[in-house]
Short mmCIF file of C-alpha atoms in Angstrom, two decimals:
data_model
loop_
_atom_site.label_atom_id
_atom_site.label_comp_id
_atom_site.label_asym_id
_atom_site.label_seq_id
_atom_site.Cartn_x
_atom_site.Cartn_y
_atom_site.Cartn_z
CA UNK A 1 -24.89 -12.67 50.97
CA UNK A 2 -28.27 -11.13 52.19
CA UNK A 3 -29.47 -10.90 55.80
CA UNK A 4 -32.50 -12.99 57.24
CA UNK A 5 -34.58 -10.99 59.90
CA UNK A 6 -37.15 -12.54 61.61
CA UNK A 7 -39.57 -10.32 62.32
CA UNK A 8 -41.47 -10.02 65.12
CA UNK A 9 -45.07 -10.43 65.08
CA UNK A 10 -48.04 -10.21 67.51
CA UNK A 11 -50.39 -12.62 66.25
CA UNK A 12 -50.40 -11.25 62.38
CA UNK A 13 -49.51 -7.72 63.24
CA UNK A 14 -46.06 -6.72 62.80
CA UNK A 15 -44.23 -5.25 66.05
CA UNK A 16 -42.98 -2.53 64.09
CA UNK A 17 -40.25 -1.09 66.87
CA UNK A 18 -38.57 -4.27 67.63
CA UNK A 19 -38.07 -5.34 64.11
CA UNK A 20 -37.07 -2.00 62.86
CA UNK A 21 -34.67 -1.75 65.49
CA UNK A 22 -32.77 -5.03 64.13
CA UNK A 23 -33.32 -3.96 60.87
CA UNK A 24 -31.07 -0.75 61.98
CA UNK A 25 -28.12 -3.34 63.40
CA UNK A 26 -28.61 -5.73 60.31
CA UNK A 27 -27.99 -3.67 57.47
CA UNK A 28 -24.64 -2.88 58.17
CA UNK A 29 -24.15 -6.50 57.09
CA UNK A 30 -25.89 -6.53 53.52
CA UNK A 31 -29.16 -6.77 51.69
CA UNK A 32 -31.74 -6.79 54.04
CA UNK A 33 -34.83 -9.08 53.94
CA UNK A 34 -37.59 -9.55 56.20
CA UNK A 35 -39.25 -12.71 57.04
CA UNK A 36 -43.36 -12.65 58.44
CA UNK A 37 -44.95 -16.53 58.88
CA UNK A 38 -48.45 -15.99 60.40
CA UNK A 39 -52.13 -16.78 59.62
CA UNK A 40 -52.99 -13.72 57.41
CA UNK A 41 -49.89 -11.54 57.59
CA UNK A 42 -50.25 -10.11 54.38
CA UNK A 43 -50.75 -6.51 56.60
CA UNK A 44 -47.50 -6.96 58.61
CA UNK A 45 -45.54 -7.13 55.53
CA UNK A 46 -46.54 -3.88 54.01
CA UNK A 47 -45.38 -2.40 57.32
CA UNK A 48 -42.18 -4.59 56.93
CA UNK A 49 -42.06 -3.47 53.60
CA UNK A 50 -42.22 0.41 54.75
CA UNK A 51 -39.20 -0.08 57.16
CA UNK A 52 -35.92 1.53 55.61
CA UNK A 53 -33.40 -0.25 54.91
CA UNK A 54 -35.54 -3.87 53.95
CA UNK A 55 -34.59 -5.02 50.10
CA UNK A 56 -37.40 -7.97 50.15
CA UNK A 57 -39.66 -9.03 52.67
CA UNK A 58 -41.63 -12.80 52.60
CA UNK A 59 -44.13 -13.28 53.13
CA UNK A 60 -45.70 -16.93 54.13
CA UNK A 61 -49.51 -17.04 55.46
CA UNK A 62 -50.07 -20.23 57.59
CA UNK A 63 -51.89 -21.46 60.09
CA UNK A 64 -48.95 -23.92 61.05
CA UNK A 65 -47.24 -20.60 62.26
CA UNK A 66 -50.30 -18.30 63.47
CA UNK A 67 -49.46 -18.48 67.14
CA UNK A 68 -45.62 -18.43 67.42
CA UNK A 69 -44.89 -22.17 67.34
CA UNK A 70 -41.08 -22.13 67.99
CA UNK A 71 -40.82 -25.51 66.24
CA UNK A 72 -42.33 -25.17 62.74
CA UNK A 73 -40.76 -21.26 62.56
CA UNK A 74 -37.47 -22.80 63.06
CA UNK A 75 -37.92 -25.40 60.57
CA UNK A 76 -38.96 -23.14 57.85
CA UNK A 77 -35.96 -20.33 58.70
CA UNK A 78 -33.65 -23.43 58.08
CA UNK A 79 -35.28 -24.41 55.03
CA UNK A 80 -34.94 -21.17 53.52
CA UNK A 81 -31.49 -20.29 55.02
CA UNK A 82 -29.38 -21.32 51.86
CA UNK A 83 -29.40 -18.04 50.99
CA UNK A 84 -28.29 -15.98 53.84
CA UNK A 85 -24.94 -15.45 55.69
CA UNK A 86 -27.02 -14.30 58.96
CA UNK A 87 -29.67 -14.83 60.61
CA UNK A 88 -30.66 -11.99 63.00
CA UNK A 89 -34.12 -11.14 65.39
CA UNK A 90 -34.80 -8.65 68.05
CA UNK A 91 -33.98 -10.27 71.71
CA UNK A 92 -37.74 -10.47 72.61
CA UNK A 93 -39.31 -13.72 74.82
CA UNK A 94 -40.19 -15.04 71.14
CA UNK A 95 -36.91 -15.04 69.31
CA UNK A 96 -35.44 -16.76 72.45
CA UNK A 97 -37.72 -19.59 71.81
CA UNK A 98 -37.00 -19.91 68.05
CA UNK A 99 -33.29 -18.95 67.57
CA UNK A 100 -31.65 -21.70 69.66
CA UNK A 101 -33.41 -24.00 67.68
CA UNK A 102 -32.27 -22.49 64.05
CA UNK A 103 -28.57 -22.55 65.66
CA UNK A 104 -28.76 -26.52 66.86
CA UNK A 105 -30.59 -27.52 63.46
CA UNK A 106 -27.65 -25.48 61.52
CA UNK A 107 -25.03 -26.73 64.09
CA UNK A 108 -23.90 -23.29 64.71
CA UNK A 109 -23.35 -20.96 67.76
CA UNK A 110 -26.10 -18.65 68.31
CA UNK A 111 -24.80 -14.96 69.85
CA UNK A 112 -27.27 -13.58 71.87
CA UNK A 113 -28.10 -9.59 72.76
CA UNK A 114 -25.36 -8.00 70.78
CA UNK A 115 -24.79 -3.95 71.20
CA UNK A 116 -22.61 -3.40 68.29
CA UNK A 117 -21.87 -5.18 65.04
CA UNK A 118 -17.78 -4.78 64.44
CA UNK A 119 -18.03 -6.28 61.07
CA UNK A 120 -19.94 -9.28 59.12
CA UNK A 121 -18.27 -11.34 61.74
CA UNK A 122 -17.74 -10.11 65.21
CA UNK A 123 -20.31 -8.55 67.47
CA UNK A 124 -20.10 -7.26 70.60
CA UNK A 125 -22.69 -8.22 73.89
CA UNK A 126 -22.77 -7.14 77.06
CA UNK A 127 -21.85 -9.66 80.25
CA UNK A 128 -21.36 -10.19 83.84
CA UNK A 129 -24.94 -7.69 83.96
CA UNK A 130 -23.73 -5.36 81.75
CA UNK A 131 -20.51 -4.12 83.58
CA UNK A 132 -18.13 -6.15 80.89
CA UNK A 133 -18.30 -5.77 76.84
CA UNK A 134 -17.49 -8.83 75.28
CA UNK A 135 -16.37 -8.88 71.79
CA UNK A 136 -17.85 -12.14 69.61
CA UNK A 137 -16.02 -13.59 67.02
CA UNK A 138 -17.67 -16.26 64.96
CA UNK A 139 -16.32 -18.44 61.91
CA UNK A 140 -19.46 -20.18 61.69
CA UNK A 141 -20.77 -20.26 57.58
CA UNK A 142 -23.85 -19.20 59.11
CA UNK A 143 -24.39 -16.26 62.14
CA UNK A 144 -27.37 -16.83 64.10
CA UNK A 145 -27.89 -13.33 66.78
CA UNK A 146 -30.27 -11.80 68.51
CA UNK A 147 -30.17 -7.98 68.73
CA UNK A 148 -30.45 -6.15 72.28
CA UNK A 149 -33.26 -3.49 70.63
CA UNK A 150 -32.13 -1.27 73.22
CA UNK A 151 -28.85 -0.26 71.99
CA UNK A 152 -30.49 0.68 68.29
CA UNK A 153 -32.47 3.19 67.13
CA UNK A 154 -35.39 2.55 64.96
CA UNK A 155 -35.06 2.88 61.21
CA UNK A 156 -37.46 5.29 59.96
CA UNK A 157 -40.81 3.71 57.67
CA UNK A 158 -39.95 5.63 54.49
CA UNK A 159 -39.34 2.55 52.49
CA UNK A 160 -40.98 0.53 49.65
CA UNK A 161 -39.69 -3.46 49.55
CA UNK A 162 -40.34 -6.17 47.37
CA UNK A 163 -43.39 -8.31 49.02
CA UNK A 164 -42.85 -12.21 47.61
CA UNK A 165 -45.43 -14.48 48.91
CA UNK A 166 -43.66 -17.75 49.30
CA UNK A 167 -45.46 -21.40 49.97
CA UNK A 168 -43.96 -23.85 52.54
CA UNK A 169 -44.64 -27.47 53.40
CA UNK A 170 -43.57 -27.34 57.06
CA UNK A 171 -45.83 -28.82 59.51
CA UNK A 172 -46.41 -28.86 63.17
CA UNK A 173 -46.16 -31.91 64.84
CA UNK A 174 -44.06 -31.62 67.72
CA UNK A 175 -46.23 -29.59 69.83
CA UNK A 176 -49.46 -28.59 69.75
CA UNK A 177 -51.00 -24.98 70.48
CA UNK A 178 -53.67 -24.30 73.11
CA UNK A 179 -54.56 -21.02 73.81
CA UNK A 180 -52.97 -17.64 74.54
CA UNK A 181 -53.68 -15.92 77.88
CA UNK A 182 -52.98 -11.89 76.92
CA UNK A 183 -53.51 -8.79 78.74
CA UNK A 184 -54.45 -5.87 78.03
CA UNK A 185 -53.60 -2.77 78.30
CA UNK A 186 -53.28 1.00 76.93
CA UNK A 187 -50.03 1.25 78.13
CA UNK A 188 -46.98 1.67 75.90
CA UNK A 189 -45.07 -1.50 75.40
CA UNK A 190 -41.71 -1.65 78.01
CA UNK A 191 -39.13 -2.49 75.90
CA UNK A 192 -40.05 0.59 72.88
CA UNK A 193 -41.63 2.85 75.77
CA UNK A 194 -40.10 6.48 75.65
CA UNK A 195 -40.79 6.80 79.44
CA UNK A 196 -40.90 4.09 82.37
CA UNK A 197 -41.77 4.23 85.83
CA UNK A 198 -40.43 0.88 88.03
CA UNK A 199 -41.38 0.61 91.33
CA UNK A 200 -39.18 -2.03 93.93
CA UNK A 201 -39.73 -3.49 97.01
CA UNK A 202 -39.94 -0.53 98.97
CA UNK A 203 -43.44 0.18 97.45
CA UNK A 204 -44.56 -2.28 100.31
CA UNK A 205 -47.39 -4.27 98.75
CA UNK A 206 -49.95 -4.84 95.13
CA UNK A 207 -52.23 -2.65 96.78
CA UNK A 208 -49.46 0.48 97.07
CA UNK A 209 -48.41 -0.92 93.66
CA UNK A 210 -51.12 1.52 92.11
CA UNK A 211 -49.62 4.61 92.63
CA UNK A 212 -46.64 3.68 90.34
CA UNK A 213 -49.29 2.90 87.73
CA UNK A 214 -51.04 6.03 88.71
CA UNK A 215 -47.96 8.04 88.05
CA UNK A 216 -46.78 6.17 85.36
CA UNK A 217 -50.62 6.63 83.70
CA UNK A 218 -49.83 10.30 83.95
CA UNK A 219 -46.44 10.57 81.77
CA UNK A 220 -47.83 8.09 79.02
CA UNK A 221 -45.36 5.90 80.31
CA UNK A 222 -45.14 1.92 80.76
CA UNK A 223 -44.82 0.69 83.91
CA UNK A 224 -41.79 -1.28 85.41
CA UNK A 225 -40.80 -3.23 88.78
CA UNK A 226 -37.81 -5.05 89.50
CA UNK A 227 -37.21 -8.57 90.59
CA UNK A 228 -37.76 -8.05 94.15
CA UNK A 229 -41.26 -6.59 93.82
CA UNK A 230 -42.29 -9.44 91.26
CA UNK A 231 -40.82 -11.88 93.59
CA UNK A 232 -42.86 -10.34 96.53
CA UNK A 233 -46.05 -10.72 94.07
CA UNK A 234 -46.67 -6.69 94.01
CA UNK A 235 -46.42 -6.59 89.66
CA UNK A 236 -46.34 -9.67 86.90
CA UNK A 237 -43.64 -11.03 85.49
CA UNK A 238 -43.52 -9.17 82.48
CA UNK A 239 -43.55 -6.03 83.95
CA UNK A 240 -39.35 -7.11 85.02
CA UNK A 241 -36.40 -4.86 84.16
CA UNK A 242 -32.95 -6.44 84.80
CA UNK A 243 -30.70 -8.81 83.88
CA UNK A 244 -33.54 -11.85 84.03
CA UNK A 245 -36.55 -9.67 82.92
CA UNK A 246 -36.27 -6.76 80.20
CA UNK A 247 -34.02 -4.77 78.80
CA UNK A 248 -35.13 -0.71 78.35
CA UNK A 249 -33.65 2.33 77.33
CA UNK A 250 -36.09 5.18 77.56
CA UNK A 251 -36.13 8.70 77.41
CA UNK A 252 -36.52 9.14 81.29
CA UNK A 253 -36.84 6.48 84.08
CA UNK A 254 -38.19 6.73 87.21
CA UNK A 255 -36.73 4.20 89.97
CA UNK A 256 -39.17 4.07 92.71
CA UNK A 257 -38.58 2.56 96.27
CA UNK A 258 -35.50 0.37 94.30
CA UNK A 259 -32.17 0.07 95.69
CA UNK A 260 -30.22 -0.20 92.69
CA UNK A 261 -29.19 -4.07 92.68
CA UNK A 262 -26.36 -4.46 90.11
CA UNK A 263 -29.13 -6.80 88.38
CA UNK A 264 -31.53 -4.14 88.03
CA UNK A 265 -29.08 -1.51 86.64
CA UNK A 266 -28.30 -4.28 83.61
CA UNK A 267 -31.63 -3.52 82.55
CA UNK A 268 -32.13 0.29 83.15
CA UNK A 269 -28.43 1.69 82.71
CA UNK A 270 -28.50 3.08 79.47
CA UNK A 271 -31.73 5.21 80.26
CA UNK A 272 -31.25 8.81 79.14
CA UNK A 273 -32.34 10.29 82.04
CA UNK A 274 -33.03 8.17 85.68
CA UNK A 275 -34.13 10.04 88.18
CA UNK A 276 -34.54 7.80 91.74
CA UNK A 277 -36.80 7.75 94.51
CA UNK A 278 -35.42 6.12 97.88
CA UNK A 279 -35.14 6.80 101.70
CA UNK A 280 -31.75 5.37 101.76
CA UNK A 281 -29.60 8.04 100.78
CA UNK A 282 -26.71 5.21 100.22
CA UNK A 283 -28.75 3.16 97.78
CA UNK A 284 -26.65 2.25 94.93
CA UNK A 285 -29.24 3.86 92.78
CA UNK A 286 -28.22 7.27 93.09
CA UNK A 287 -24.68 6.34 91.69
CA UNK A 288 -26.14 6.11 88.17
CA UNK A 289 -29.53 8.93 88.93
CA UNK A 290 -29.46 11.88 87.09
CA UNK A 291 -31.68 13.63 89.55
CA UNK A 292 -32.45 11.69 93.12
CA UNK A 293 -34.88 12.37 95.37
CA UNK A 294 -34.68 10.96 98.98
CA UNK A 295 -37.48 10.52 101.35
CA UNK A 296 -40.86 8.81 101.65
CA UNK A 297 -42.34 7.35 98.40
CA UNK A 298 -45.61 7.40 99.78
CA UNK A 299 -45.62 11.25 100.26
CA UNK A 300 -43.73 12.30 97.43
CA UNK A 301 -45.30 9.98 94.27
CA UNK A 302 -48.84 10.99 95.11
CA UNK A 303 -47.48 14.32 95.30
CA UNK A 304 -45.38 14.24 91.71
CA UNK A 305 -48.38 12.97 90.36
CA UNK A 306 -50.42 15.98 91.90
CA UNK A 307 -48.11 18.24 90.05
CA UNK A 308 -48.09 16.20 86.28
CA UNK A 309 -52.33 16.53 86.45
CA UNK A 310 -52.05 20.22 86.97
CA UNK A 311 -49.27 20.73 84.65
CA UNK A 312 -50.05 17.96 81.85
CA UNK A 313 -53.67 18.30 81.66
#
């Protein structure tokens, strides 16, 4: 049988690197097809469309699912599900929402964040923050996962699917949408960034907060913090890495004034290249740095930042 991905949109744009990476995990399980519901989503399906890999891709343009409604997207994955063995969609804040649903309306088991796929029925996800690899075997008719983007690599957009525009009758009544609150920003996005910079309690305060950014703002790179630091209100939520906030893999990483809490690592560890920043020359972040640097953040970020304007300008 085919493969259901829900893809992940932002508003009616598609977010191409999350959705291509779980089109790389899903179609080592068969036909691939692609999924956008939104108000006037007609553009993220071409790009779904591009994505390699994607047989078909529907297309259903509603209102009832123009701001991310868990409820009616759920409803309308079951209602089409007949068709599909599994049911797959990038680990992101919005599939979390939706999937549970599709697995208690199917009266399945969803599997969260797998790494690997074994074959059409076992998967493998990490556990205990990332220092155990469970292996997932499901006899379920129907496989309901999420896909930890990190561990994938992007399928390339050299593709040409099928676009079906398809009608529905679901309705939203459950809840009832408001308003979305958004910021902005010209920073990559964390999760698909190829560089982040994460700075921990030891930055001290919001205020000393800006000179990650600053840094950061000089490598093109997203900006990061870890629990203690968004606890101690120096960065927002979403700006979390570790085991309770999000999940990267970039190019290069740059741990600033963080100790290295085994929660933390869950969310940084399979970074290409960490380099660490820390007057504690015991932190457990140097265990797992590629290059470490111990002394005073305060002298030596404005410094490294000195040193990226001279050489990347």
């Amino acid at each position: 049988m085919a493969v259901l991905i829900l893809a992940e949109l932002n508003g009616n744009q598609l977010s191409e690197d999350a959705t291509a990476k779980a089109v790389s995990a899903a179609k080592e399980l068969g036909e691939v097809h692609v999924l956008c519901a939104s108000s006037d989503c007609s553009g993220a399906a071409q790009s779904a469309a591009k994505l390699s890999g994607v047989a078909k891709v529907l297309c259903i343009d509603s209102g009832v699912f123009g701001n991310g409604m868990a409820e009616p997207i759920a409803d309308l994955v079951v209602s089409i599900s007949d068709d599909y063995e599994h049911i797959i969609a990038p680990a992101t804040n919005s599939a979390k929402n939706i999937l549970p649903r599709v697995a208690a309306l199917l009266d399945v088991m969803v599997i969260t964040d797998i790494t690997a796929v074994v074959n059409s029925n076992t998967f493998e996800r990490p556990i205990y923050a990332g220092n155990a690899i469970q292996t997932v075997e499901s006899s379920d008719q129907k496989k309901v996962i999420s896909v930890r983007t990190a561990n994938f690599e992007a399928v390339a957009a050299s593709g040409n699917a099928n676009i079906e525009n398809i009608n529905s009758g679901i309705v939203s009544s459950l809840s009832e949408w408001m308003e979305d609150k958004v910021a902005a920003s010209d920073r990559p996005e964390l999760t698909s960034a190829g560089a982040v910079v994460s700075g921990g309690r030891g930055v001290g305060s919001d205020t000393d907060f800006a000179m990650i950014e600053k840094l950061a703002d000089k490598l093109g790179a997203a900006v990061g913090a870890s629990r203690a630091a968004v606890d101690s209100g120096y960065a927002p939520n979403d700006w979390q890495v570790g085991q309770t906030g999000k999940v990267v893999a970039p190019d290069l990483y740059v741990a600033v004034g963080i100790s290295g809490a085994i929660q933390h690592l869950a969310g940084m560890r399979t970074s290409k290249v960490i380099v660490a920043i820390n007057t504690d020359p015991d932190a457990p972040i140097f265990t797992k740095a590629d290059y470490g640097i111990v002394g005073d953040l305060f002298k030596i970020v404005p410094l490294l930042t000195e040193e990226f304007k001279k050489t990347l300008s």
